[in-house]
mmCIF file of C-alpha atoms in Angstrom:
data_model
loop_
_atom_site.group_PDB
_atom_site.id
_atom_site.type_symbol
_atom_site.label_atom_id
_atom_site.label_comp_id
_atom_site.label_asym_id
_atom_site.label_seq_id
_atom_site.Cartn_x
_atom_site.Cartn_y
_atom_site.Cartn_z
ATOM 1 C CA MET A 1051 19.296 10.107 18.883
ATOM 2 C CA ASN A 1052 18.252 6.958 21.200
ATOM 3 C CA THR A 1053 21.198 4.540 21.879
ATOM 4 C CA ALA A 1054 20.318 0.904 22.048
ATOM 5 C CA LEU A 1055 20.621 -0.865 25.461
ATOM 6 C CA ILE A 1056 23.168 -3.380 23.777
ATOM 7 C CA THR A 1057 25.650 -2.166 21.121
ATOM 8 C CA ASN A 1058 28.319 -4.971 21.290
ATOM 9 C CA ASP A 1059 27.817 -7.433 18.520
ATOM 10 C CA ALA A 1060 29.310 -10.106 20.353
ATOM 11 C CA VAL A 1061 26.630 -9.711 23.029
ATOM 12 C CA VAL A 1062 23.865 -9.490 20.258
ATOM 13 C CA LEU A 1063 25.234 -12.576 18.427
ATOM 14 C CA GLY A 1064 24.926 -14.503 21.815
ATOM 15 C CA LEU A 1065 21.396 -13.185 22.352
ATOM 16 C CA LEU A 1066 20.548 -14.512 18.948
ATOM 17 C CA ALA A 1067 22.120 -17.800 19.661
ATOM 18 C CA ALA A 1068 20.289 -18.220 22.955
ATOM 19 C CA ILE A 1069 17.097 -17.370 21.199
ATOM 20 C CA LEU A 1070 17.523 -19.944 18.473
ATOM 21 C CA GLY A 1071 18.556 -22.521 21.097
ATOM 22 C CA GLY A 1072 15.479 -21.698 23.134
ATOM 23 C CA VAL A 1073 13.047 -22.007 20.384
ATOM 24 C CA PHE A 1074 14.552 -25.312 19.109
ATOM 25 C CA TYR A 1075 14.477 -26.597 22.968
ATOM 26 C CA PHE A 1076 11.018 -25.984 23.363
ATOM 27 C CA SER A 1077 9.882 -27.090 19.940
ATOM 28 C CA ASN A 1078 10.968 -30.561 20.902
ATOM 29 C CA HIS A 1079 9.628 -30.340 24.389
ATOM 30 C CA PRO A 1080 6.632 -32.605 25.012
ATOM 31 C CA SER A 1081 4.740 -29.706 26.844
ATOM 32 C CA TYR A 1082 4.990 -27.255 24.058
ATOM 33 C CA LYS A 1083 5.192 -29.513 21.125
ATOM 34 C CA LYS A 1084 1.656 -28.670 20.059
ATOM 35 C CA ILE A 1085 2.068 -24.895 19.854
ATOM 36 C CA PHE A 1086 4.886 -25.473 17.333
ATOM 37 C CA THR A 1087 2.501 -27.780 15.308
ATOM 38 C CA TYR A 1088 0.454 -24.855 14.396
ATOM 39 C CA VAL A 1089 3.054 -22.077 14.418
ATOM 40 C CA PRO A 1090 6.489 -23.211 12.854
ATOM 41 C CA ALA A 1091 9.732 -22.846 15.113
ATOM 42 C CA LEU A 1092 11.158 -20.737 12.239
ATOM 43 C CA LEU A 1093 8.712 -18.017 12.869
ATOM 44 C CA PHE A 1094 9.805 -17.775 16.504
ATOM 45 C CA CYS A 1095 13.390 -17.665 15.223
ATOM 46 C CA TYR A 1096 12.457 -14.630 13.186
ATOM 47 C CA PHE A 1097 9.925 -12.739 15.229
ATOM 48 C CA LEU A 1098 11.634 -12.897 18.720
ATOM 49 C CA PRO A 1099 14.657 -11.087 17.464
ATOM 50 C CA SER A 1100 12.380 -8.408 15.942
ATOM 51 C CA LEU A 1101 11.337 -7.500 19.652
ATOM 52 C CA LEU A 1102 14.959 -6.797 20.442
ATOM 53 C CA ASN A 1103 14.951 -4.247 17.817
ATOM 54 C CA THR A 1104 11.636 -2.919 18.401
ATOM 55 C CA PHE A 1105 12.106 -2.153 22.220
ATOM 56 C CA GLY A 1106 15.467 -0.751 21.731
ATOM 57 C CA ILE A 1107 17.503 -3.374 23.320
ATOM 58 C CA VAL A 1108 19.463 -3.810 20.044
ATOM 59 C CA ASP A 1109 19.603 -1.328 17.185
ATOM 60 C CA GLY A 1110 19.411 -3.503 14.109
ATOM 61 C CA ASP A 1111 20.598 -1.108 11.661
ATOM 62 C CA ALA A 1112 23.621 -0.276 13.720
ATOM 63 C CA SER A 1113 24.588 -4.251 14.199
ATOM 64 C CA GLN A 1114 26.827 -5.596 11.596
ATOM 65 C CA ILE A 1115 25.279 -9.013 12.322
ATOM 66 C CA TYR A 1116 23.095 -9.104 9.263
ATOM 67 C CA TYR A 1117 25.971 -7.873 6.862
ATOM 68 C CA VAL A 1118 28.157 -10.815 8.376
ATOM 69 C CA ALA A 1119 25.322 -13.347 8.003
ATOM 70 C CA SER A 1120 24.230 -12.279 4.508
ATOM 71 C CA ARG A 1121 27.910 -12.056 3.232
ATOM 72 C CA TYR A 1122 29.623 -14.882 4.660
ATOM 73 C CA LEU A 1123 26.867 -17.461 6.145
ATOM 74 C CA LEU A 1124 24.428 -17.024 3.253
ATOM 75 C CA PRO A 1125 26.714 -18.101 0.195
ATOM 76 C CA ALA A 1126 28.290 -20.826 2.425
ATOM 77 C CA CYS A 1127 24.510 -21.992 3.350
ATOM 78 C CA LEU A 1128 23.369 -21.786 -0.418
ATOM 79 C CA VAL A 1129 26.193 -24.063 -1.322
ATOM 80 C CA LEU A 1130 25.763 -26.600 1.523
ATOM 81 C CA LEU A 1131 21.766 -26.857 0.754
ATOM 82 C CA LEU A 1132 22.570 -27.192 -2.972
ATOM 83 C CA LEU A 1133 25.033 -30.047 -2.589
ATOM 84 C CA ASN A 1134 22.148 -32.721 -2.345
ATOM 85 C CA LEU A 1135 20.400 -31.055 -5.322
ATOM 86 C CA ASP A 1136 18.626 -33.531 -7.535
ATOM 87 C CA LEU A 1137 17.677 -31.603 -10.658
ATOM 88 C CA LYS A 1138 16.013 -34.571 -12.197
ATOM 89 C CA SER A 1139 13.609 -34.688 -9.210
ATOM 90 C CA ILE A 1140 13.062 -30.891 -9.002
ATOM 91 C CA PHE A 1141 12.335 -30.710 -12.688
ATOM 92 C CA ALA A 1142 9.871 -33.735 -12.034
ATOM 93 C CA LEU A 1143 7.871 -31.157 -9.828
ATOM 94 C CA GLY A 1144 6.440 -30.015 -13.118
ATOM 95 C CA TRP A 1145 5.203 -26.874 -14.623
ATOM 96 C CA ARG A 1146 3.204 -25.771 -11.593
ATOM 97 C CA ALA A 1147 6.287 -24.430 -9.711
ATOM 98 C CA PRO A 1148 7.644 -21.743 -12.312
ATOM 99 C CA THR A 1149 4.021 -21.053 -12.886
ATOM 100 C CA MET A 1150 3.572 -19.892 -9.444
ATOM 101 C CA PHE A 1151 6.845 -17.914 -9.491
ATOM 102 C CA VAL A 1152 5.892 -16.150 -12.563
ATOM 103 C CA THR A 1153 2.532 -15.286 -11.255
ATOM 104 C CA GLY A 1154 4.150 -13.936 -8.027
ATOM 105 C CA THR A 1155 6.193 -11.513 -10.143
ATOM 106 C CA ILE A 1156 3.142 -10.456 -12.255
ATOM 107 C CA GLY A 1157 1.207 -10.017 -8.922
ATOM 108 C CA ILE A 1158 3.800 -7.451 -7.922
ATOM 109 C CA VAL A 1159 4.084 -5.727 -11.405
ATOM 110 C CA VAL A 1160 0.419 -5.268 -11.631
ATOM 111 C CA GLY A 1161 -0.327 -4.964 -7.862
ATOM 112 C CA GLY A 1162 1.819 -1.661 -7.420
ATOM 113 C CA PRO A 1163 -0.184 0.292 -10.106
ATOM 114 C CA ILE A 1164 -3.457 -0.828 -8.759
ATOM 115 C CA ALA A 1165 -2.638 -0.072 -5.108
ATOM 116 C CA LEU A 1166 -1.558 3.389 -6.265
ATOM 117 C CA LEU A 1167 -4.922 4.117 -7.970
ATOM 118 C CA ILE A 1168 -6.842 2.774 -4.965
ATOM 119 C CA MET A 1169 -4.750 5.162 -2.682
ATOM 120 C CA GLY A 1170 -5.181 7.794 -5.055
ATOM 121 C CA THR A 1171 -8.835 8.013 -4.624
ATOM 122 C CA PHE A 1172 -8.203 8.968 -0.990
ATOM 123 C CA MET A 1173 -5.070 10.866 -1.444
ATOM 124 C CA PRO A 1174 -5.286 12.810 -4.596
ATOM 125 C CA GLU A 1175 -1.771 14.567 -4.111
ATOM 126 C CA TRP A 1176 -0.304 11.193 -5.016
ATOM 127 C CA ILE A 1177 -1.777 11.350 -8.428
ATOM 128 C CA GLY A 1178 -1.338 13.913 -11.139
ATOM 129 C CA VAL A 1179 2.124 14.955 -9.959
ATOM 130 C CA ALA A 1180 4.381 17.271 -12.089
ATOM 131 C CA PRO A 1181 7.046 15.391 -13.935
ATOM 132 C CA VAL A 1182 10.484 15.585 -12.342
ATOM 133 C CA PRO A 1183 13.392 16.651 -14.770
ATOM 134 C CA ALA A 1184 16.134 13.942 -15.228
ATOM 135 C CA GLY A 1185 18.828 14.124 -12.743
ATOM 136 C CA VAL A 1186 16.812 15.721 -10.023
ATOM 137 C CA ASP A 1187 15.701 13.918 -6.818
ATOM 138 C CA ASN A 1188 12.441 12.326 -7.177
ATOM 139 C CA ASN A 1189 10.399 12.153 -3.837
ATOM 140 C CA ASN A 1190 7.051 11.483 -5.298
ATOM 141 C CA VAL A 1191 5.438 8.188 -3.799
ATOM 142 C CA TRP A 1192 5.311 6.428 -7.349
ATOM 143 C CA ALA A 1193 9.182 6.807 -7.559
ATOM 144 C CA GLY A 1194 9.597 5.289 -4.330
ATOM 145 C CA MET A 1195 7.229 2.355 -5.156
ATOM 146 C CA THR A 1196 9.673 1.428 -8.053
ATOM 147 C CA THR A 1197 12.375 0.558 -5.308
ATOM 148 C CA VAL A 1198 9.828 -1.661 -3.638
ATOM 149 C CA ALA A 1199 9.102 -3.326 -6.961
ATOM 150 C CA GLY A 1200 12.709 -3.873 -7.409
ATOM 151 C CA SER A 1201 13.283 -5.341 -3.995
ATOM 152 C CA TRP A 1202 10.111 -7.575 -4.137
ATOM 153 C CA ILE A 1203 10.728 -8.868 -7.419
ATOM 154 C CA GLY A 1204 14.364 -9.263 -7.089
ATOM 155 C CA GLY A 1205 16.268 -8.198 -4.180
ATOM 156 C CA GLY A 1206 18.548 -5.390 -2.699
ATOM 157 C CA ALA A 1207 20.456 -5.160 -5.888
ATOM 158 C CA ASN A 1208 17.423 -4.632 -7.930
ATOM 159 C CA GLN A 1209 16.245 -2.164 -5.436
ATOM 160 C CA ALA A 1210 19.463 -0.150 -5.677
ATOM 161 C CA ALA A 1211 19.098 -0.206 -9.558
ATOM 162 C CA MET A 1212 15.640 1.223 -9.458
ATOM 163 C CA LYS A 1213 16.701 4.096 -7.188
ATOM 164 C CA GLU A 1214 19.158 5.212 -9.695
ATOM 165 C CA SER A 1215 17.112 4.496 -12.791
ATOM 166 C CA PHE A 1216 14.271 6.561 -11.406
ATOM 167 C CA ASP A 1217 16.285 9.153 -9.581
ATOM 168 C CA VAL A 1218 14.576 8.402 -6.295
ATOM 169 C CA GLY A 1219 15.124 10.988 -3.687
ATOM 170 C CA ASN A 1220 16.670 9.779 -0.354
ATOM 171 C CA THR A 1221 13.540 11.042 1.651
ATOM 172 C CA ILE A 1222 10.936 8.730 -0.186
ATOM 173 C CA PHE A 1223 13.398 5.811 -0.547
ATOM 174 C CA SER A 1224 14.123 5.722 3.284
ATOM 175 C CA SER A 1225 10.305 5.688 3.858
ATOM 176 C CA MET A 1226 9.750 2.942 1.221
ATOM 177 C CA VAL A 1227 12.512 0.866 2.780
ATOM 178 C CA ALA A 1228 10.538 0.578 5.906
ATOM 179 C CA VAL A 1229 7.458 -0.248 4.050
ATOM 180 C CA ASP A 1230 9.551 -2.918 2.128
ATOM 181 C CA ILE A 1231 10.833 -4.552 5.233
ATOM 182 C CA ILE A 1232 7.880 -4.504 7.424
ATOM 183 C CA VAL A 1233 5.247 -5.644 4.795
ATOM 184 C CA ALA A 1234 7.420 -8.351 3.282
ATOM 185 C CA ASN A 1235 8.253 -9.617 6.665
ATOM 186 C CA ILE A 1236 4.647 -9.700 7.733
ATOM 187 C CA TRP A 1237 3.989 -11.563 4.599
ATOM 188 C CA MET A 1238 6.897 -13.916 5.322
ATOM 189 C CA ALA A 1239 5.495 -14.603 8.632
ATOM 190 C CA ILE A 1240 2.139 -15.467 7.169
ATOM 191 C CA LEU A 1241 3.634 -17.772 4.865
ATOM 192 C CA LEU A 1242 5.609 -19.615 7.781
ATOM 193 C CA ILE A 1243 2.132 -20.123 9.638
ATOM 194 C CA LEU A 1244 0.534 -21.488 6.487
ATOM 195 C CA ALA A 1245 3.652 -23.834 6.149
ATOM 196 C CA GLY A 1246 2.904 -25.311 9.460
ATOM 197 C CA ASN A 1247 -0.592 -26.046 8.348
ATOM 198 C CA ALA A 1248 0.328 -27.061 4.669
ATOM 199 C CA LYS A 1249 -0.992 -30.741 4.813
ATOM 200 C CA ARG A 1250 -4.671 -29.700 5.869
ATOM 201 C CA ILE A 1251 -4.701 -26.978 3.463
ATOM 202 C CA ASP A 1252 -3.634 -29.060 0.530
ATOM 203 C CA GLU A 1253 -6.148 -31.596 1.617
ATOM 204 C CA LYS A 1254 -9.042 -29.020 1.704
ATOM 205 C CA THR A 1255 -7.897 -27.558 -1.737
ATOM 206 C CA GLY A 1256 -7.415 -30.689 -3.494
ATOM 207 C CA ALA A 1257 -3.838 -29.810 -4.660
ATOM 208 C CA ASP A 1258 -1.777 -32.386 -6.348
ATOM 209 C CA THR A 1259 1.108 -33.083 -3.940
ATOM 210 C CA SER A 1260 2.257 -36.243 -5.417
ATOM 211 C CA ALA A 1261 5.578 -34.482 -6.988
ATOM 212 C CA ILE A 1262 6.548 -33.270 -3.608
ATOM 213 C CA ASP A 1263 5.732 -36.282 -1.773
ATOM 214 C CA ALA A 1264 7.865 -38.403 -4.018
ATOM 215 C CA LEU A 1265 10.666 -35.978 -3.708
ATOM 216 C CA ARG A 1266 10.414 -36.129 0.267
ATOM 217 C CA GLU A 1267 10.437 -39.865 0.169
ATOM 218 C CA LYS A 1268 13.545 -40.237 -2.171
ATOM 219 C CA VAL A 1269 15.428 -37.818 0.262
ATOM 220 C CA ALA A 1270 14.215 -39.714 3.225
ATOM 221 C CA LEU A 1271 15.256 -43.111 1.738
ATOM 222 C CA PHE A 1272 18.727 -41.650 0.754
ATOM 223 C CA LYS A 1273 19.279 -40.479 4.488
ATOM 224 C CA GLU A 1274 18.152 -43.729 5.698
ATOM 225 C CA LYS A 1275 20.713 -45.574 3.516
ATOM 226 C CA ASN A 1276 23.456 -43.286 3.663
ATOM 227 C CA ASP A 1277 23.509 -40.905 6.950
ATOM 228 C CA ARG A 1278 26.319 -41.655 9.303
ATOM 229 C CA ASN A 1279 27.764 -40.000 12.238
ATOM 230 C CA PRO A 1280 30.122 -37.252 11.077
ATOM 231 C CA THR A 1281 34.024 -37.223 12.240
ATOM 232 C CA VAL A 1282 35.801 -34.094 12.696
ATOM 233 C CA THR A 1283 37.487 -34.500 9.118
ATOM 234 C CA ASN A 1284 33.928 -34.873 7.774
ATOM 235 C CA LEU A 1285 32.974 -31.394 9.372
ATOM 236 C CA MET A 1286 36.027 -29.680 8.354
ATOM 237 C CA MET A 1287 35.410 -30.693 4.841
ATOM 238 C CA ILE A 1288 31.964 -29.377 4.944
ATOM 239 C CA VAL A 1289 33.189 -26.102 6.355
ATOM 240 C CA ALA A 1290 35.944 -25.980 3.772
ATOM 241 C CA VAL A 1291 33.518 -26.548 0.918
ATOM 242 C CA GLY A 1292 31.081 -24.050 2.294
ATOM 243 C CA PHE A 1293 33.532 -21.151 2.906
ATOM 244 C CA GLY A 1294 35.915 -22.009 0.119
ATOM 245 C CA ALA A 1295 33.030 -21.586 -2.451
ATOM 246 C CA THR A 1296 32.186 -18.358 -0.511
ATOM 247 C CA ALA A 1297 35.757 -17.157 -1.010
ATOM 248 C CA ILE A 1298 35.573 -17.944 -4.830
ATOM 249 C CA ALA A 1299 32.131 -16.083 -5.117
ATOM 250 C CA HIS A 1300 33.578 -12.850 -3.415
ATOM 251 C CA LEU A 1301 36.708 -13.074 -5.314
ATOM 252 C CA PHE A 1302 34.686 -13.440 -8.452
ATOM 253 C CA SER A 1303 32.390 -10.401 -7.760
ATOM 254 C CA ASP A 1304 35.409 -8.243 -6.314
ATOM 255 C CA SER A 1305 37.014 -8.683 -9.663
ATOM 256 C CA VAL A 1306 34.265 -8.767 -12.322
ATOM 257 C CA THR A 1307 32.186 -5.865 -10.832
ATOM 258 C CA PRO A 1308 34.438 -3.155 -11.329
ATOM 259 C CA MET A 1309 35.161 -4.341 -14.864
ATOM 260 C CA ILE A 1310 31.429 -4.196 -15.612
ATOM 261 C CA VAL A 1311 30.931 -0.798 -14.065
ATOM 262 C CA GLU A 1312 33.829 0.449 -16.321
ATOM 263 C CA TYR A 1313 32.929 -1.095 -19.570
ATOM 264 C CA TRP A 1314 29.100 -1.336 -19.248
ATOM 265 C CA PRO A 1315 27.921 1.714 -17.490
ATOM 266 C CA ASN A 1316 24.219 0.904 -18.161
ATOM 267 C CA GLY A 1317 24.622 -2.488 -16.500
ATOM 268 C CA ALA A 1318 23.350 -1.023 -13.173
ATOM 269 C CA GLU A 1319 19.887 -1.186 -14.733
ATOM 270 C CA TYR A 1320 20.209 -5.064 -14.589
ATOM 271 C CA SER A 1321 21.832 -5.272 -11.235
ATOM 272 C CA LEU A 1322 25.228 -6.024 -12.967
ATOM 273 C CA HIS A 1323 26.993 -3.396 -10.801
ATOM 274 C CA SER A 1324 26.079 -5.313 -7.363
ATOM 275 C CA LYS A 1325 28.781 -7.371 -5.877
ATOM 276 C CA PHE A 1326 26.167 -9.122 -3.841
ATOM 277 C CA PHE A 1327 24.288 -9.966 -6.942
ATOM 278 C CA TRP A 1328 27.357 -11.690 -8.371
ATOM 279 C CA MET A 1329 28.098 -13.367 -5.086
ATOM 280 C CA ILE A 1330 24.662 -14.995 -4.940
ATOM 281 C CA VAL A 1331 24.812 -15.951 -8.394
ATOM 282 C CA VAL A 1332 28.106 -17.554 -8.398
ATOM 283 C CA ALA A 1333 27.852 -19.290 -5.005
ATOM 284 C CA SER A 1334 24.618 -20.899 -6.418
ATOM 285 C CA ILE A 1335 26.346 -22.034 -9.476
ATOM 286 C CA LEU A 1336 29.182 -23.512 -7.414
ATOM 287 C CA GLY A 1337 26.708 -25.272 -5.557
ATOM 288 C CA VAL A 1338 24.800 -26.808 -8.600
ATOM 289 C CA PHE A 1339 28.192 -27.844 -9.890
ATOM 290 C CA LEU A 1340 29.360 -29.331 -6.636
ATOM 291 C CA SER A 1341 26.245 -31.472 -6.644
ATOM 292 C CA PHE A 1342 27.559 -33.379 -9.575
ATOM 293 C CA THR A 1343 30.880 -34.069 -7.946
ATOM 294 C CA GLN A 1344 32.139 -36.356 -4.911
ATOM 295 C CA ALA A 1345 31.312 -33.291 -2.653
ATOM 296 C CA ARG A 1346 27.600 -34.536 -2.787
ATOM 297 C CA ASN A 1347 28.560 -37.284 -0.453
ATOM 298 C CA LEU A 1348 29.003 -34.578 2.212
ATOM 299 C CA GLU A 1349 25.286 -34.663 2.603
ATOM 300 C CA SER A 1350 25.229 -37.937 4.397
ATOM 301 C CA VAL A 1351 27.598 -36.363 7.096
ATOM 302 C CA GLY A 1352 25.301 -33.454 7.690
ATOM 303 C CA ALA A 1353 26.102 -30.845 4.899
ATOM 304 C CA SER A 1354 22.675 -29.478 4.709
ATOM 305 C CA LYS A 1355 22.300 -29.540 8.541
ATOM 306 C CA ILE A 1356 25.455 -27.321 8.811
ATOM 307 C CA GLY A 1357 23.829 -24.946 6.019
ATOM 308 C CA THR A 1358 20.472 -24.904 7.950
ATOM 309 C CA VAL A 1359 22.345 -23.716 11.077
ATOM 310 C CA TYR A 1360 23.743 -20.906 8.973
ATOM 311 C CA LEU A 1361 20.284 -20.283 7.582
ATOM 312 C CA TYR A 1362 18.630 -19.900 10.914
ATOM 313 C CA ILE A 1363 21.397 -17.424 12.160
ATOM 314 C CA LEU A 1364 20.481 -15.493 9.010
ATOM 315 C CA VAL A 1365 16.762 -15.571 9.711
ATOM 316 C CA ALA A 1366 17.404 -14.290 13.292
ATOM 317 C CA SER A 1367 19.540 -11.381 11.903
ATOM 318 C CA ILE A 1368 16.822 -10.534 9.313
ATOM 319 C CA GLY A 1369 14.240 -10.293 12.324
ATOM 320 C CA LEU A 1370 16.613 -8.099 14.062
ATOM 321 C CA HIS A 1371 16.067 -5.241 11.117
ATOM 322 C CA MET A 1372 12.319 -5.355 11.999
ATOM 323 C CA ASP A 1373 10.767 -2.643 14.045
ATOM 324 C CA VAL A 1374 6.928 -3.127 14.303
ATOM 325 C CA THR A 1375 6.217 0.466 15.641
ATOM 326 C CA ALA A 1376 7.506 1.790 12.315
ATOM 327 C CA ILE A 1377 3.974 1.003 10.867
ATOM 328 C CA PHE A 1378 2.446 3.924 12.903
ATOM 329 C CA SER A 1379 4.995 6.552 11.583
ATOM 330 C CA GLN A 1380 3.526 6.759 8.034
ATOM 331 C CA PRO A 1381 0.271 4.567 8.079
ATOM 332 C CA ALA A 1382 -0.637 5.631 4.593
ATOM 333 C CA LEU A 1383 2.388 4.290 2.923
ATOM 334 C CA PHE A 1384 2.178 1.050 4.770
ATOM 335 C CA ILE A 1385 -1.581 0.802 3.639
ATOM 336 C CA LEU A 1386 -0.365 1.288 0.348
ATOM 337 C CA GLY A 1387 2.210 -1.621 0.914
ATOM 338 C CA GLY A 1388 -0.602 -3.813 2.396
ATOM 339 C CA ILE A 1389 -2.914 -3.306 -0.428
ATOM 340 C CA TRP A 1390 -0.060 -3.978 -2.925
ATOM 341 C CA MET A 1391 0.907 -7.288 -0.945
ATOM 342 C CA LEU A 1392 -2.790 -8.551 -0.838
ATOM 343 C CA ILE A 1393 -3.104 -8.051 -4.640
ATOM 344 C CA HIS A 1394 0.058 -10.184 -4.878
ATOM 345 C CA ALA A 1395 -1.215 -12.746 -2.466
ATOM 346 C CA SER A 1396 -4.708 -12.873 -3.857
ATOM 347 C CA LEU A 1397 -3.556 -13.475 -7.357
ATOM 348 C CA MET A 1398 -1.127 -16.188 -6.110
ATOM 349 C CA LEU A 1399 -3.843 -17.959 -4.168
ATOM 350 C CA PHE A 1400 -6.316 -17.832 -7.063
ATOM 351 C CA VAL A 1401 -3.799 -19.207 -9.557
ATOM 352 C CA ALA A 1402 -2.954 -21.973 -7.062
ATOM 353 C CA LYS A 1403 -6.444 -22.967 -6.803
ATOM 354 C CA VAL A 1404 -7.132 -23.026 -10.339
ATOM 355 C CA ILE A 1405 -4.184 -25.053 -11.185
ATOM 356 C CA LYS A 1406 -4.529 -27.264 -8.104
ATOM 357 C CA ALA A 1407 -1.019 -26.201 -7.049
ATOM 358 C CA PRO A 1408 0.433 -27.283 -3.638
ATOM 359 C CA LEU A 1409 0.738 -24.635 -1.036
ATOM 360 C CA PHE A 1410 4.497 -25.215 -1.210
ATOM 361 C CA PHE A 1411 4.534 -23.911 -4.695
ATOM 362 C CA MET A 1412 2.559 -20.752 -3.852
ATOM 363 C CA ALA A 1413 4.562 -19.953 -0.694
ATOM 364 C CA VAL A 1414 8.101 -20.485 -2.253
ATOM 365 C CA GLY A 1415 6.959 -18.916 -5.612
ATOM 366 C CA SER A 1416 5.970 -15.829 -3.684
ATOM 367 C CA GLN A 1417 8.850 -15.589 -1.188
ATOM 368 C CA ALA A 1418 11.324 -16.165 -4.309
ATOM 369 C CA ASN A 1419 9.975 -12.837 -5.569
ATOM 370 C CA VAL A 1420 9.470 -11.027 -2.350
ATOM 371 C CA GLY A 1421 12.214 -12.165 -0.083
ATOM 372 C CA GLY A 1422 14.993 -13.352 -2.658
ATOM 373 C CA ALA A 1423 17.754 -15.702 -1.831
ATOM 374 C CA ALA A 1424 18.000 -14.854 1.931
ATOM 375 C CA SER A 1425 14.518 -15.949 2.711
ATOM 376 C CA ALA A 1426 12.917 -18.185 -0.057
ATOM 377 C CA PRO A 1427 15.096 -21.153 1.243
ATOM 378 C CA VAL A 1428 13.632 -20.287 4.726
ATOM 379 C CA VAL A 1429 10.131 -20.675 3.530
ATOM 380 C CA ALA A 1430 10.990 -23.754 1.546
ATOM 381 C CA SER A 1431 12.668 -25.394 4.373
ATOM 382 C CA ALA A 1432 9.611 -24.752 6.623
ATOM 383 C CA PHE A 1433 7.839 -27.214 4.477
ATOM 384 C CA HIS A 1434 10.677 -29.858 4.334
ATOM 385 C CA PRO A 1435 14.634 -29.475 4.339
ATOM 386 C CA ALA A 1436 14.852 -31.142 1.020
ATOM 387 C CA LEU A 1437 12.898 -28.600 -0.673
ATOM 388 C CA ALA A 1438 15.167 -25.698 0.199
ATOM 389 C CA PRO A 1439 17.046 -26.063 -3.110
ATOM 390 C CA VAL A 1440 13.760 -25.150 -4.966
ATOM 391 C CA GLY A 1441 13.664 -21.994 -2.924
ATOM 392 C CA VAL A 1442 17.273 -21.297 -3.920
ATOM 393 C CA LEU A 1443 17.110 -21.754 -7.571
ATOM 394 C CA LEU A 1444 13.698 -19.642 -7.933
ATOM 395 C CA ALA A 1445 15.244 -16.809 -5.891
ATOM 396 C CA VAL A 1446 18.166 -16.805 -8.382
ATOM 397 C CA CYS A 1447 15.615 -16.525 -11.098
ATOM 398 C CA GLY A 1448 14.134 -13.602 -9.093
ATOM 399 C CA TYR A 1449 17.356 -11.569 -9.062
ATOM 400 C CA LEU A 1450 17.686 -12.256 -12.950
ATOM 401 C CA LEU A 1451 14.222 -11.146 -13.785
ATOM 402 C CA GLY A 1452 13.664 -8.554 -11.033
ATOM 403 C CA THR A 1453 15.190 -5.203 -12.705
ATOM 404 C CA ILE A 1454 13.326 -5.915 -15.903
ATOM 405 C CA ALA A 1455 10.189 -6.276 -14.353
ATOM 406 C CA ALA A 1456 10.615 -3.569 -12.055
ATOM 407 C CA GLN A 1457 11.360 -1.367 -15.047
ATOM 408 C CA PHE A 1458 8.109 -2.053 -16.495
ATOM 409 C CA CYS A 1459 6.215 -1.511 -13.202
ATOM 410 C CA GLY A 1460 7.998 1.746 -12.776
ATOM 411 C CA ALA A 1461 7.060 3.006 -16.279
ATOM 412 C CA VAL A 1462 3.412 2.075 -15.611
ATOM 413 C CA LEU A 1463 3.439 3.688 -12.034
ATOM 414 C CA LYS A 1464 5.128 6.763 -13.716
ATOM 415 C CA ILE A 1465 2.079 6.901 -16.470
ATOM 416 C CA ILE A 1466 -0.572 6.821 -13.658
ATOM 417 C CA ALA A 1467 1.105 9.286 -11.341
ATOM 418 C CA VAL A 1468 2.337 11.896 -13.978
ATOM 419 C CA SER A 1469 -1.157 12.339 -15.841
#
């Protein structure tokens, strides 16, 4: 077993901070600014840490940085990004946003079975497999695909629910986790590149961006009128609100989850046995609630900026889990995942073209499915920081819809494979 060059998480955190600082420094440097016009800084913040894992400098799986970022910084980030939520303006975005989100879900539900049928013509052993008795580990490819469907439509909680629901064996599950991470992260990288060229793409496709432009202008006007230099008291209040809400979210999830496990054993099928699920939902609800209170005024002293800092640390920690060389270990499974994602992306682009939806709706609708609450705000903020709450809200919908849609996808996969 190879040991990473750096195993101290304090050093890893320092490296990630240095990478983030370097990216932002060069993104504002006159000599390099043109590069970041086409390739968003966010992509570098995600990709460069992945090289630390790929080349064995850091072991992303052994490091606890992502756990800390996802459990402590992510809920605080969601709350701070939602403080400036303007529900009226978001509803004014119209029907295209939820349409693209639902299209993304359909693309994953339909894409999985189609991808299995396509690969089955080249690898017949994936089709026509014998049924596996209930309670016995199922290491067939179709079973592993159900966990990817759960992850791509909802998130980790939904993925775990599919593993239990279809008795997915650890062998195929570990392989599919690699497919999930690599394919989803490559797609997110593509979305970030598209975000850097959104204006030009929307002009070519004739997309209606009026609602998004209006929201951006409204936020810019609010900032112009209300922004002021924060005092130490202001910053401490931002930290208090962010981590205070995080504490409440954890307290709720720690208290409620065991009760649901005890009194509703079947709740696992709907991700209700996951503490992470409840933490994200409660943090999002608190953020929306606080947006109607005086806490909303913290936006004028930089609440969303602090939240964005947390978000970028999370992005870097996500990148730390990606190993690009994993593609070569089981290429057939990655081709399967690639075909699946291509079907999803093609359907998204087709529907976006038909309904003249802006690239933003396509990208965030897709990432709210594929990436969930950890990365949907990332893609949304790549278009404009004011749009991050849209990513948060759609991602929460993904968590709620994920298990039901993945169950249906799994049932279809089973019919195709066990035939």
